[in-house]
Coordinates of C-alpha atoms in Angstrom, one line a residue:
M1 CA 14.1 -5.7 -3.7
T2 CA 16.1 -8.1 -2.6
R3 CA 13.5 -8.7 0.3
S4 CA 11.1 -9.0 -2.8
F5 CA 14.2 -11.7 -4.0
M6 CA 14.1 -13.4 -0.5
A7 CA 10.5 -13.7 -0.2
I8 CA 10.1 -15.6 -4.2
A9 CA 12.7 -18.6 -3.3
R10 CA 10.6 -18.5 -0.1
G11 CA 7.3 -19.8 -2.5
D12 CA 5.4 -16.2 -1.2
L13 CA 4.4 -14.5 -4.1
E14 CA 1.9 -12.8 -2.0
R15 CA 4.8 -11.0 -0.4
A16 CA 6.6 -10.7 -2.9
I17 CA 4.7 -8.4 -4.1
S18 CA 4.0 -6.5 -1.4
E19 CA 7.9 -5.4 -0.7
N20 CA 8.1 -4.5 -3.8
V21 CA 6.1 -4.8 -6.9
F22 CA 9.1 -4.9 -9.5
G23 CA 10.8 -8.2 -8.0
P24 CA 8.6 -11.2 -9.6
I25 CA 8.5 -8.7 -12.8
L26 CA 12.8 -8.7 -12.2
F27 CA 12.9 -12.2 -11.0
T28 CA 10.8 -13.2 -14.4
S29 CA 13.2 -11.1 -17.0
F30 CA 16.4 -11.6 -14.9
L31 CA 14.8 -16.2 -15.5
I32 CA 14.4 -15.4 -18.9
A33 CA 17.6 -14.1 -19.6
V34 CA 19.0 -16.9 -18.3
I35 CA 17.7 -19.3 -19.9
H36 CA 17.6 -17.4 -22.8
V37 CA 21.3 -17.6 -23.1
A38 CA 21.6 -21.3 -21.6
I39 CA 19.6 -22.4 -25.2
E40 CA 21.9 -20.0 -27.0
L41 CA 25.0 -21.4 -25.7
L42 CA 23.9 -25.0 -26.6
L43 CA 22.9 -24.6 -29.9
K44 CA 26.1 -22.4 -30.5
R45 CA 24.3 -19.7 -32.0
R46 CA 22.1 -16.2 -31.1
I47 CA 18.5 -15.9 -31.7
I48 CA 15.8 -13.8 -32.3
S49 CA 12.7 -13.4 -30.3
F50 CA 9.7 -10.9 -30.1
Y51 CA 11.6 -9.7 -26.8
C52 CA 14.6 -8.4 -28.5
Q53 CA 13.1 -6.7 -30.4
I54 CA 11.2 -4.5 -27.1
F55 CA 14.4 -4.0 -25.6
K56 CA 16.0 -2.4 -28.2
S57 CA 13.0 0.7 -27.9
K58 CA 13.6 3.4 -26.3
K59 CA 10.0 3.6 -25.5
F60 CA 10.1 1.5 -24.0
Y61 CA 12.8 2.4 -21.9
F62 CA 11.2 5.8 -21.4
I63 CA 7.7 4.0 -20.4
G64 CA 10.2 2.1 -17.8
V65 CA 11.8 4.1 -16.1
S66 CA 8.5 6.8 -15.7
I67 CA 6.6 3.9 -14.3
A68 CA 9.2 2.8 -11.7
F69 CA 9.7 6.3 -10.6
L70 CA 6.0 6.9 -9.8
Y71 CA 5.7 4.0 -8.4
Y72 CA 9.0 5.0 -5.9
F73 CA 7.5 8.7 -5.4
L74 CA 4.0 6.6 -4.5
R75 CA 5.6 4.3 -1.5
L76 CA 7.4 7.6 -0.2
Y77 CA 4.6 9.1 -0.3
S78 CA 3.1 6.6 1.5
L79 CA 5.5 6.1 4.2
F80 CA 5.9 9.7 4.8
Q81 CA 1.9 10.1 5.4
T82 CA 1.8 6.7 7.5
G83 CA 5.2 8.0 9.6
E84 CA 7.3 5.0 8.6
L85 CA 9.9 7.5 6.5
Y86 CA 10.9 9.2 9.1
I87 CA 11.1 6.1 11.7
S88 CA 13.3 4.1 9.7
F89 CA 15.5 7.3 8.8
K90 CA 16.1 7.9 12.7
H91 CA 16.5 4.5 13.1
S92 CA 19.0 4.2 10.1
P93 CA 23.2 4.0 10.6
L94 CA 22.7 8.1 8.9
G95 CA 19.7 8.5 10.5
Q96 CA 21.6 8.0 14.3
F97 CA 24.1 9.7 13.0
L98 CA 22.8 12.6 12.5
F99 CA 20.1 13.1 15.2
S100 CA 22.7 12.3 17.6
V101 CA 25.1 15.9 15.9
N102 CA 22.2 17.4 16.5
S103 CA 21.7 16.3 20.2

């Protein structure tokens, strides 16, 4: 997600999407929230809009979490199939520790 946000900051939307599909979506959500709060503070009153009603729905959260889990499962499966998951884990601090203990 961090790499996706950094790509957005550089203006590279294609790279942002390739790093994490949810990066641009979350970035846009944050931007809308900041604008919404700024307008509320300037007007000194609460603004109710369509997305406020959507976010209150439990169905929205269930669908969002389900899509996120499916996306990450497919991403891990893809990394496992190519061997990148093993290589990344082996070079991580935890992987280096575990592989050094077994040696």
